[in-house]
Tab-separated table of C-alpha atoms in Angstrom:
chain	number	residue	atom	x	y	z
A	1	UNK	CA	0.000	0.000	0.000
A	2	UNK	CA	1.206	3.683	-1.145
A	3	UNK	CA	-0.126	6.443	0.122
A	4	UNK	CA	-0.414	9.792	-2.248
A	5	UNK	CA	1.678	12.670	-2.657
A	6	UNK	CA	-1.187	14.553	-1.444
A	7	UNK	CA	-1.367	14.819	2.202
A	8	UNK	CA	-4.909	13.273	3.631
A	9	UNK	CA	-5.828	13.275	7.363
A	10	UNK	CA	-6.972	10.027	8.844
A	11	UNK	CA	-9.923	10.307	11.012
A	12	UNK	CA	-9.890	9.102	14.564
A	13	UNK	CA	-5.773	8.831	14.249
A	14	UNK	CA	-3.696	10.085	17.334
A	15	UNK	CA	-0.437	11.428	17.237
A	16	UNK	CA	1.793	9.441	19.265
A	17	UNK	CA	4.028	12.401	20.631
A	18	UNK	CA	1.577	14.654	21.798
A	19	UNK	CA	-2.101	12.684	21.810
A	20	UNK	CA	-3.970	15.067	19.833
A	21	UNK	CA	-6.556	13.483	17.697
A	22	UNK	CA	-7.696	13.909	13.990
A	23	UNK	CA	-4.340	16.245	13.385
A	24	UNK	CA	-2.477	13.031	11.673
A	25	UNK	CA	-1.641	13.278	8.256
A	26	UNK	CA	-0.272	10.682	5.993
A	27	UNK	CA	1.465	11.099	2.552
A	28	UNK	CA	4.326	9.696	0.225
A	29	UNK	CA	7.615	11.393	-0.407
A	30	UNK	CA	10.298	9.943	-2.548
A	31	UNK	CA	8.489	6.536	-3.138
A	32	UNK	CA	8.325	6.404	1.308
A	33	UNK	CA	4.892	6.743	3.238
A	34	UNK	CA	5.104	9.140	6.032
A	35	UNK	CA	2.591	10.118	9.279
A	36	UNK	CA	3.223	13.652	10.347
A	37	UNK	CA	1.203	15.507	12.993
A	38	UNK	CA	0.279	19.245	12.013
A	39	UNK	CA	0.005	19.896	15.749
A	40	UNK	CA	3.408	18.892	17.425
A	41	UNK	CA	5.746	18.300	14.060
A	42	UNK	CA	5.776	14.819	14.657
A	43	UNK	CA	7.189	13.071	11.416
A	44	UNK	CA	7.791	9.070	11.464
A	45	UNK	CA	8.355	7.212	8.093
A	46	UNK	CA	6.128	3.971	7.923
A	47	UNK	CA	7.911	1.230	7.045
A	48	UNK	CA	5.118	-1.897	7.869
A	49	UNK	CA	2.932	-2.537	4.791
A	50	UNK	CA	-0.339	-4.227	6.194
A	51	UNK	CA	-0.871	-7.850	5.230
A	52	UNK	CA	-4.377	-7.169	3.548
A	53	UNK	CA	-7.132	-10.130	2.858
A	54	UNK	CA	-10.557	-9.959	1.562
A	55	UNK	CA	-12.707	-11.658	3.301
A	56	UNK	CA	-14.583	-14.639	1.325
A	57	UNK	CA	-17.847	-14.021	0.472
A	58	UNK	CA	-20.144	-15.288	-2.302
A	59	UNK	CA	-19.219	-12.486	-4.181
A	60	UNK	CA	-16.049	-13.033	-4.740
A	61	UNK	CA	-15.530	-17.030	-4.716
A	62	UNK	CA	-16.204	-19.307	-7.136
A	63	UNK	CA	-19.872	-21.628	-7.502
A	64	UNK	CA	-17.572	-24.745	-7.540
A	65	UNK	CA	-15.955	-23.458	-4.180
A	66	UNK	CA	-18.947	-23.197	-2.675
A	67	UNK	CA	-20.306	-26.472	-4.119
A	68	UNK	CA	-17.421	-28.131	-2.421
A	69	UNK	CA	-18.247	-26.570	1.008
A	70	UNK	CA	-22.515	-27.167	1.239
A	71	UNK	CA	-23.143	-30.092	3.497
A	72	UNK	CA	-26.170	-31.827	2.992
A	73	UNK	CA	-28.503	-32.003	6.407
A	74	UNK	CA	-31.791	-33.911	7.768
A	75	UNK	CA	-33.977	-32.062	9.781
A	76	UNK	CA	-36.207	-34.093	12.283
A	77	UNK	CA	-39.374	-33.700	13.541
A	78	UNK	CA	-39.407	-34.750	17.216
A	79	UNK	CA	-41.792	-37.449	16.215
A	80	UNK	CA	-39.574	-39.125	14.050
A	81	UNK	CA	-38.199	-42.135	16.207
A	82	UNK	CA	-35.283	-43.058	13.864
């Protein structure tokens, strides 16, 4: 994941330095992501890329996948004595 050239705030993030919230901003200089706080001038180059995985849905997976993963079932009435 790259971030832009153009500075963009995340909401809810807090600066590590001096706690103050929503004044992170995060941006890529020289092919490196940065977070920078507007408030304190705290500056800290990002250098773990987050392992990212869609979750499965039946969107995005195949009909045969999901073929392979329906289990057949037998409901029973609580008269049946078998």
């Amino acid at each position: 994941m790259t971030f832009s050239k153009t500075p963009r705030f995340i909401a809810g993030a807090v600066c590590p330095r001096c706690s103050a919230m929503d004044r992170l901003r995060v941006y890529n200089e020289d092919g490196k992501d940065y977070r920078e706080c507007v408030d304190c001038g705290f500056k800290q180059e990002q250098h773990i890329q987050p392992q990212v995985r869609e979750i499965e849905t039946r969107v995005n997976t195949s009909q045969e996948e999901r073929k392979a993963q329906e289990q057949v079932v037998k409901i029973l009435s609580p008269d049946d004595n078998t």
